[in-house]
PDB file of C-alpha atoms in Angstrom:
ATOM      1  CA  MET A   1      40.047  99.938 -47.794  1.00 46.00           C
ATOM      2  CA  LEU A   2      36.546  98.733 -47.036  1.00 60.00           C
ATOM      3  CA  ILE A   3      36.453  96.288 -49.958  1.00 64.00           C
ATOM      4  CA  ALA A   4      39.901  94.849 -49.240  1.00 56.00           C
ATOM      5  CA  ASN A   5      38.989  94.341 -45.581  1.00 56.00           C
ATOM      6  CA  HIS A   6      35.681  92.754 -46.484  1.00 57.00           C
ATOM      7  CA  VAL A   7      37.043  90.239 -48.999  1.00 55.00           C
ATOM      8  CA  GLY A   8      40.031  89.586 -46.751  1.00 57.00           C
ATOM      9  CA  LYS A   9      42.770  90.424 -49.242  1.00 57.00           C
ATOM     10  CA  GLU A  10      44.483  93.202 -51.123  1.00 60.00           C
ATOM     11  CA  HIS A  11      43.985  93.146 -54.878  1.00 58.00           C
ATOM     12  CA  LYS A  12      45.624  95.417 -57.419  1.00 63.00           C
ATOM     13  CA  ASP A  13      42.401  95.653 -59.433  1.00 68.00           C
ATOM     14  CA  ILE A  14      40.132  96.874 -56.626  1.00 74.00           C
ATOM     15  CA  GLY A  15      40.897 100.498 -57.431  1.00 69.00           C
ATOM     16  CA  TRP A  16      40.435  99.913 -61.145  1.00 74.00           C
ATOM     17  CA  ALA A  17      37.090  98.188 -60.602  1.00 78.00           C
ATOM     18  CA  VAL A  18      35.810 101.013 -58.418  1.00 77.00           C
ATOM     19  CA  GLY A  19      37.106 103.507 -60.980  1.00 74.00           C
ATOM     20  CA  ASP A  20      35.242 101.650 -63.736  1.00 80.00           C
ATOM     21  CA  ALA A  21      32.027 101.829 -61.722  1.00 82.00           C
ATOM     22  CA  ILE A  22      32.528 105.506 -60.965  1.00 78.00           C
ATOM     23  CA  TYR A  23      33.176 106.322 -64.628  1.00 79.00           C
ATOM     24  CA  GLU A  24      30.116 104.438 -65.841  1.00 83.00           C
ATOM     25  CA  TYR A  25      27.820 105.832 -63.146  1.00 83.00           C
ATOM     26  CA  PHE A  26      28.868 109.482 -63.067  1.00 75.00           C
ATOM     27  CA  VAL A  27      30.213 110.040 -66.583  1.00 73.00           C
ATOM     28  CA  LYS A  28      28.387 107.652 -68.902  1.00 78.00           C
ATOM     29  CA  GLN A  29      25.073 107.663 -67.024  1.00 85.00           C
ATOM     30  CA  GLY A  30      25.416 111.304 -65.981  1.00 82.00           C
ATOM     31  CA  LYS A  31      24.366 110.685 -62.394  1.00 82.00           C
ATOM     32  CA  THR A  32      25.395 112.580 -59.265  1.00 80.00           C
ATOM     33  CA  VAL A  33      26.308 112.030 -55.629  1.00 77.00           C
ATOM     34  CA  GLU A  34      22.690 112.841 -54.822  1.00 82.00           C
ATOM     35  CA  ASP A  35      21.646 109.849 -56.934  1.00 87.00           C
ATOM     36  CA  VAL A  36      23.948 107.617 -54.895  1.00 86.00           C
ATOM     37  CA  GLU A  37      22.369 109.001 -51.742  1.00 84.00           C
ATOM     38  CA  LYS A  38      18.852 108.279 -52.999  1.00 87.00           C
ATOM     39  CA  ASN A  39      19.642 104.785 -54.257  1.00 90.00           C
ATOM     40  CA  PRO A  40      22.864 103.395 -52.713  1.00 89.00           C
ATOM     41  CA  SER A  41      21.932  99.855 -53.758  1.00 91.00           C
ATOM     42  CA  GLU A  42      22.195 100.787 -57.424  1.00 92.00           C
ATOM     43  CA  PHE A  43      25.750 102.093 -57.111  1.00 90.00           C
ATOM     44  CA  ALA A  44      26.822  99.260 -54.788  1.00 89.00           C
ATOM     45  CA  LYS A  45      25.518  96.724 -57.305  1.00 92.00           C
ATOM     46  CA  LEU A  46      27.473  98.387 -60.112  1.00 91.00           C
ATOM     47  CA  VAL A  47      30.692  98.357 -58.061  1.00 88.00           C
ATOM     48  CA  VAL A  48      30.300  94.637 -57.370  1.00 87.00           C
ATOM     49  CA  LYS A  49      29.633  93.996 -61.060  1.00 91.00           C
ATOM     50  CA  LYS A  50      32.930  95.673 -61.952  1.00 87.00           C
ATOM     51  CA  LEU A  51      34.721  93.783 -59.167  1.00 86.00           C
ATOM     52  CA  GLN A  52      33.438  90.515 -60.605  1.00 87.00           C
ATOM     53  CA  GLU A  53      34.453  91.471 -64.133  1.00 88.00           C
ATOM     54  CA  ARG A  54      38.018  91.917 -62.872  1.00 83.00           C
ATOM     55  CA  GLU A  55      37.762  88.716 -60.825  1.00 82.00           C
ATOM     56  CA  VAL A  56      38.311  90.511 -57.531  1.00 81.00           C
ATOM     57  CA  VAL A  57      35.263  88.852 -55.982  1.00 80.00           C
ATOM     58  CA  GLY A  58      33.455  85.676 -56.905  1.00 82.00           C
ATOM     59  CA  PRO A  59      29.751  84.861 -56.839  1.00 82.00           C
ATOM     60  CA  THR A  60      29.963  83.471 -53.293  1.00 82.00           C
ATOM     61  CA  VAL A  61      30.852  86.848 -51.755  1.00 82.00           C
ATOM     62  CA  ALA A  62      29.230  89.149 -54.316  1.00 83.00           C
ATOM     63  CA  ARG A  63      26.045  89.629 -52.329  1.00 87.00           C
ATOM     64  CA  SER A  64      27.783  90.289 -49.007  1.00 86.00           C
ATOM     65  CA  THR A  65      30.207  92.715 -50.686  1.00 82.00           C
ATOM     66  CA  GLN A  66      27.327  94.632 -52.229  1.00 86.00           C
ATOM     67  CA  LYS A  67      25.628  94.767 -48.832  1.00 87.00           C
ATOM     68  CA  ALA A  68      28.818  96.080 -47.185  1.00 84.00           C
ATOM     69  CA  ILE A  69      29.243  98.849 -49.740  1.00 84.00           C
ATOM     70  CA  LYS A  70      25.575  99.787 -49.529  1.00 87.00           C
ATOM     71  CA  GLU A  71      25.683  99.993 -45.732  1.00 85.00           C
ATOM     72  CA  VAL A  72      28.630 102.395 -45.669  1.00 83.00           C
ATOM     73  CA  ILE A  73      27.439 104.768 -48.408  1.00 85.00           C
ATOM     74  CA  PRO A  74      24.562 106.474 -46.533  1.00 84.00           C
ATOM     75  CA  ALA A  75      26.589 107.189 -43.397  1.00 83.00           C
ATOM     76  CA  THR A  76      29.462 108.551 -45.461  1.00 74.00           C
ATOM     77  CA  ILE A  77      27.253 110.889 -47.460  1.00 78.00           C
ATOM     78  CA  LYS A  78      25.495 112.066 -44.290  1.00 82.00           C
ATOM     79  CA  LEU A  79      28.817 113.130 -42.803  1.00 76.00           C
ATOM     80  CA  ILE A  80      29.976 114.841 -45.999  1.00 68.00           C
ATOM     81  CA  ASN A  81      26.690 116.698 -46.455  1.00 75.00           C
ATOM     82  CA  LYS A  82      26.657 117.792 -42.810  1.00 78.00           C
ATOM     83  CA  MET A  83      30.197 119.130 -43.064  1.00 72.00           C
ATOM     84  CA  TRP A  84      29.656 120.818 -46.417  1.00 66.00           C
ATOM     85  CA  PRO A  85      25.930 121.302 -47.175  1.00 65.00           C
ATOM     86  CA  LYS A  86      24.567 122.693 -50.424  1.00 65.00           C
ATOM     87  CA  ASP A  87      23.508 125.947 -48.754  1.00 67.00           C
ATOM     88  CA  HIS A  88      26.954 126.687 -47.299  1.00 63.00           C
ATOM     89  CA  ASN A  89      28.015 130.303 -46.897  1.00 64.00           C
ATOM     90  CA  ILE A  90      31.048 132.389 -45.913  1.00 65.00           C
ATOM     91  CA  LYS A  91      30.433 131.873 -42.197  1.00 67.00           C
ATOM     92  CA  HIS A  92      30.231 128.143 -42.781  1.00 66.00           C
ATOM     93  CA  LEU A  93      33.470 128.134 -44.795  1.00 66.00           C
ATOM     94  CA  ARG A  94      35.324 130.058 -42.099  1.00 70.00           C
ATOM     95  CA  ALA A  95      34.148 127.552 -39.504  1.00 72.00           C
ATOM     96  CA  MET A  96      35.490 124.704 -41.637  1.00 68.00           C
ATOM     97  CA  GLU A  97      38.837 126.460 -42.053  1.00 67.00           C
ATOM     98  CA  GLU A  98      39.108 127.024 -38.304  1.00 72.00           C
ATOM     99  CA  ALA A  99      38.094 123.444 -37.520  1.00 68.00           C
ATOM    100  CA  PHE A 100      40.850 121.998 -39.690  1.00 62.00           C
ATOM    101  CA  SER A 101      43.515 124.487 -38.632  1.00 60.00           C
ATOM    102  CA  PRO A 102      46.675 122.988 -37.044  1.00 54.00           C
ATOM    103  CA  ASP A 103      45.944 125.098 -33.947  1.00 65.00           C
ATOM    104  CA  THR A 104      42.510 123.569 -33.383  1.00 68.00           C
ATOM    105  CA  LYS A 105      42.554 120.863 -30.720  1.00 72.00           C
ATOM    106  CA  ASP A 106      38.921 119.788 -31.068  1.00 77.00           C
ATOM    107  CA  PRO A 107      37.580 120.155 -34.643  1.00 75.00           C
ATOM    108  CA  VAL A 108      34.203 118.663 -33.745  1.00 77.00           C
ATOM    109  CA  ARG A 109      33.637 121.183 -30.959  1.00 80.00           C
ATOM    110  CA  THR A 110      34.719 124.021 -33.256  1.00 78.00           C
ATOM    111  CA  LEU A 111      32.219 122.954 -35.895  1.00 79.00           C
ATOM    112  CA  LYS A 112      29.512 122.546 -33.277  1.00 80.00           C
ATOM    113  CA  ALA A 113      30.102 126.086 -32.017  1.00 80.00           C
ATOM    114  CA  ALA A 114      29.378 127.275 -35.556  1.00 76.00           C
ATOM    115  CA  GLY A 115      26.158 125.278 -35.666  1.00 79.00           C
ATOM    116  CA  ILE A 116      27.641 122.271 -37.479  1.00 80.00           C
ATOM    117  CA  ASP A 117      27.272 119.270 -35.194  1.00 84.00           C
ATOM    118  CA  VAL A 118      28.779 116.184 -36.889  1.00 82.00           C
ATOM    119  CA  THR A 119      29.065 114.098 -33.715  1.00 84.00           C
ATOM    120  CA  LYS A 120      26.146 111.873 -34.591  1.00 87.00           C
ATOM    121  CA  GLU A 121      27.170 111.419 -38.239  1.00 84.00           C
ATOM    122  CA  LEU A 122      30.790 110.679 -37.367  1.00 80.00           C
ATOM    123  CA  GLU A 123      29.825 108.113 -34.764  1.00 84.00           C
ATOM    124  CA  GLU A 124      27.397 106.501 -37.190  1.00 84.00           C
ATOM    125  CA  LEU A 125      30.101 106.171 -39.844  1.00 77.00           C
ATOM    126  CA  ARG A 126      32.633 104.744 -37.385  1.00 78.00           C
ATOM    127  CA  ASN A 127      30.161 102.192 -36.105  1.00 83.00           C
ATOM    128  CA  THR A 128      28.974 101.259 -39.589  1.00 80.00           C
ATOM    129  CA  ILE A 129      32.512 100.617 -40.807  1.00 72.00           C
ATOM    130  CA  ALA A 130      33.296  98.679 -37.637  1.00 75.00           C
ATOM    131  CA  GLU A 131      30.202  96.547 -38.073  1.00 79.00           C
ATOM    132  CA  VAL A 132      30.837  95.915 -41.768  1.00 73.00           C
ATOM    133  CA  THR A 133      34.542  95.113 -41.390  1.00 69.00           C
ATOM    134  CA  GLY A 134      34.177  93.288 -38.085  1.00 70.00           C
ATOM    135  CA  LYS A 135      36.649  95.615 -36.410  1.00 61.00           C
ATOM    136  CA  LYS A 136      35.808  97.617 -33.318  1.00 60.00           C
ATOM    137  CA  PRO A 137      36.154 101.410 -33.557  1.00 54.00           C
ATOM    138  CA  LYS A 138      39.372 102.744 -32.088  1.00 51.00           C
ATOM    139  CA  THR A 139      38.789 104.143 -28.624  1.00 47.00           C
ATOM    140  CA  ALA A 140      39.910 107.649 -27.858  1.00 42.00           C
ATOM    141  CA  LYS A 141      39.872 109.936 -24.837  1.00 41.00           C
ATOM    142  CA  LYS A 142      37.899 112.462 -26.821  1.00 41.00           C
ATOM    143  CA  ARG A 143      35.193 111.598 -29.272  1.00 40.00           C
ATOM    144  CA  GLY A 144      35.312 113.171 -32.682  1.00 42.00           C
ATOM    145  CA  MET A 145      37.823 113.531 -35.485  1.00 41.00           C
ATOM    146  CA  LYS A 146      41.420 112.657 -34.776  1.00 43.00           C
ATOM    147  CA  LYS A 147      43.803 115.579 -34.782  1.00 41.00           C
ATOM    148  CA  ILE A 148      46.036 115.583 -37.833  1.00 38.00           C
ATOM    149  CA  GLU A 149      49.490 117.030 -37.344  1.00 43.00           C
ATOM    150  CA  PRO A 150      50.324 119.886 -39.724  1.00 40.00           C
ATOM    151  CA  ARG A 151      52.584 118.942 -42.606  1.00 40.00           C
ATOM    152  CA  LYS A 152      54.216 122.390 -42.796  1.00 40.00           C
ATOM    153  CA  PRO A 153      55.042 125.375 -40.539  1.00 38.00           C
ATOM    154  CA  LYS A 154      52.310 127.715 -39.409  1.00 38.00           C
ATOM    155  CA  TYR A 155      51.544 130.871 -41.373  1.00 36.00           C
ATOM    156  CA  PRO A 156      49.578 134.055 -40.651  1.00 39.00           C
ATOM    157  CA  GLU A 157      45.839 133.841 -41.052  1.00 38.00           C
ATOM    158  CA  THR A 158      45.660 134.516 -44.778  1.00 35.00           C
ATOM    159  CA  LYS A 159      44.564 132.533 -47.804  1.00 39.00           C
ATOM    160  CA  LYS A 160      47.954 130.822 -47.692  1.00 38.00           C
ATOM    161  CA  VAL A 161      46.868 129.006 -44.539  1.00 36.00           C
ATOM    162  CA  ILE A 162      44.031 127.393 -46.452  1.00 39.00           C
ATOM    163  CA  SER A 163      46.370 126.357 -49.249  1.00 40.00           C
ATOM    164  CA  GLU A 164      48.818 124.788 -46.796  1.00 44.00           C
ATOM    165  CA  GLU A 165      46.001 122.671 -45.353  1.00 63.00           C
ATOM    166  CA  ILE A 166      44.876 121.230 -48.683  1.00 77.00           C
ATOM    167  CA  PRO A 167      46.353 117.737 -49.172  1.00 79.00           C
ATOM    168  CA  PRO A 168      48.955 117.843 -51.987  1.00 77.00           C
ATOM    169  CA  GLU A 169      47.256 114.936 -53.761  1.00 80.00           C
ATOM    170  CA  VAL A 170      44.051 116.954 -54.070  1.00 85.00           C
ATOM    171  CA  LEU A 171      45.764 120.230 -54.917  1.00 82.00           C
ATOM    172  CA  SER A 172      47.770 118.543 -57.684  1.00 80.00           C
ATOM    173  CA  ILE A 173      44.528 117.490 -59.408  1.00 86.00           C
ATOM    174  CA  ALA A 174      43.259 121.077 -59.379  1.00 85.00           C
ATOM    175  CA  LYS A 175      46.549 122.355 -60.798  1.00 82.00           C
ATOM    176  CA  ALA A 176      46.584 119.634 -63.461  1.00 80.00           C
ATOM    177  CA  LEU A 177      43.168 120.812 -64.623  1.00 83.00           C
ATOM    178  CA  GLU A 178      44.491 124.342 -65.013  1.00 79.00           C
ATOM    179  CA  PHE A 179      47.448 123.135 -67.061  1.00 76.00           C
ATOM    180  CA  SER A 180      45.117 121.131 -69.313  1.00 77.00           C
ATOM    181  CA  ASP A 181      42.922 124.221 -69.806  1.00 78.00           C
ATOM    182  CA  PHE A 182      40.014 122.319 -68.247  1.00 83.00           C
ATOM    183  CA  SER A 183      39.503 120.049 -71.232  1.00 83.00           C
ATOM    184  CA  GLU A 184      36.553 117.650 -71.147  1.00 85.00           C
ATOM    185  CA  LYS A 185      38.872 114.650 -71.009  1.00 84.00           C
ATOM    186  CA  ALA A 186      40.849 116.152 -68.121  1.00 83.00           C
ATOM    187  CA  MET A 187      37.663 116.943 -66.178  1.00 88.00           C
ATOM    188  CA  GLU A 188      36.423 113.363 -66.605  1.00 88.00           C
ATOM    189  CA  LYS A 189      39.781 111.992 -65.479  1.00 88.00           C
ATOM    190  CA  ALA A 190      39.826 114.307 -62.455  1.00 88.00           C
ATOM    191  CA  GLU A 191      36.342 113.172 -61.427  1.00 88.00           C
ATOM    192  CA  LYS A 192      37.398 109.518 -61.586  1.00 88.00           C
ATOM    193  CA  GLU A 193      40.600 110.172 -59.625  1.00 87.00           C
ATOM    194  CA  LEU A 194      38.793 112.129 -56.914  1.00 89.00           C
ATOM    195  CA  LEU A 195      36.068 109.532 -56.463  1.00 88.00           C
ATOM    196  CA  LYS A 196      38.663 106.772 -56.278  1.00 86.00           C
ATOM    197  CA  MET A 197      40.647 108.842 -53.757  1.00 86.00           C
ATOM    198  CA  ILE A 198      37.564 109.400 -51.582  1.00 85.00           C
ATOM    199  CA  ASP A 199      36.739 105.685 -51.628  1.00 81.00           C
ATOM    200  CA  GLY A 200      40.227 104.927 -50.339  1.00 81.00           C
ATOM    201  CA  LEU A 201      40.009 107.491 -47.518  1.00 81.00           C
ATOM    202  CA  LEU A 202      36.611 106.715 -46.034  1.00 76.00           C
ATOM    203  CA  ASP A 203      37.645 103.842 -43.759  1.00 70.00           C
ATOM    204  CA  ASP A 204      39.561 106.046 -41.324  1.00 71.00           C
ATOM    205  CA  GLU A 205      38.068 109.078 -39.589  1.00 67.00           C
ATOM    206  CA  ALA A 206      41.595 110.527 -39.373  1.00 72.00           C
ATOM    207  CA  ASN A 207      41.237 111.292 -43.079  1.00 76.00           C
ATOM    208  CA  ALA A 208      38.465 113.833 -42.469  1.00 78.00           C
ATOM    209  CA  VAL A 209      40.526 116.741 -43.841  1.00 79.00           C
ATOM    210  CA  GLU A 210      41.463 114.868 -47.006  1.00 82.00           C
ATOM    211  CA  VAL A 211      37.866 113.750 -47.555  1.00 84.00           C
ATOM    212  CA  PHE A 212      36.552 117.292 -47.091  1.00 85.00           C
ATOM    213  CA  TYR A 213      38.840 118.863 -49.683  1.00 86.00           C
ATOM    214  CA  ALA A 214      38.528 115.955 -52.115  1.00 87.00           C
ATOM    215  CA  VAL A 215      34.723 116.214 -51.986  1.00 88.00           C
ATOM    216  CA  LYS A 216      34.855 119.995 -52.307  1.00 87.00           C
ATOM    217  CA  LEU A 217      36.967 119.764 -55.473  1.00 90.00           C
ATOM    218  CA  LEU A 218      34.858 116.880 -56.781  1.00 88.00           C
ATOM    219  CA  ARG A 219      31.685 118.945 -56.602  1.00 87.00           C
ATOM    220  CA  LEU A 220      33.367 121.844 -58.384  1.00 89.00           C
ATOM    221  CA  VAL A 221      34.423 119.458 -61.156  1.00 89.00           C
ATOM    222  CA  GLN A 222      30.974 117.872 -61.410  1.00 87.00           C
ATOM    223  CA  ARG A 223      29.366 121.307 -61.722  1.00 85.00           C
ATOM    224  CA  GLY A 224      31.933 122.383 -64.285  1.00 87.00           C
ATOM    225  CA  ASP A 225      32.767 125.367 -62.072  1.00 88.00           C
ATOM    226  CA  ILE A 226      36.034 126.418 -63.713  1.00 87.00           C
ATOM    227  CA  GLU A 227      36.333 129.660 -61.750  1.00 87.00           C
ATOM    228  CA  GLY A 228      35.759 127.755 -58.529  1.00 87.00           C
ATOM    229  CA  ILE A 229      38.502 125.278 -59.426  1.00 88.00           C
ATOM    230  CA  LYS A 230      40.872 128.145 -60.230  1.00 84.00           C
ATOM    231  CA  ARG A 231      40.208 129.653 -56.799  1.00 84.00           C
ATOM    232  CA  PHE A 232      40.656 126.279 -55.094  1.00 81.00           C
ATOM    233  CA  GLY A 233      43.676 126.588 -52.847  1.00 60.00           C
ATOM    234  CA  ASP A 234      44.609 130.107 -53.959  1.00 61.00           C
TER     235      ASP A 234
END
């Protein structure tokens, strides 16, 4: 994780601290991802505050940790918004499905052919993380997202293909919401879990598929789109 790499150690309370910040910012304060995009410093400051409360970071590294978080947020949101913009449509969705299909060798090129060019945003995120963590980006013969091997056998091109591509960790959250009848408490818990999951996936571009579906479900939860959640993965 970005925070663990920055402070130079793993800490069991990092996830809890980030979860605390997420809960306070999105649930208690009623803010959105768009608010984070407009003012990343505000959210970064809150995360550091929660990290300090749990004694994950001390005052000597608080400022640099806040700076690291702030620097990664804009690039991350740029990539997410480019992959899944607010004005997405059926054509856009089909392009995303094709890009993340096990048969697709070059997801970035597939997206670009559909008018979704994430090359710049992906490179910016990789370089930002490398600069913040002090680690050089991994070199590859082809630029773009790393190909993720399919977890299960291939299926015909039906809705089942989409379901098979959704990470089980994300799908389980959607199913848990259905079982809880979409109670307010369950929706709040799901939002916290998804945001924490996304935070843990952002350091590696190989997690692009997981990030995409986690963000997609997160936005459905934040909008209270129960029908959309029910259709998620069907």
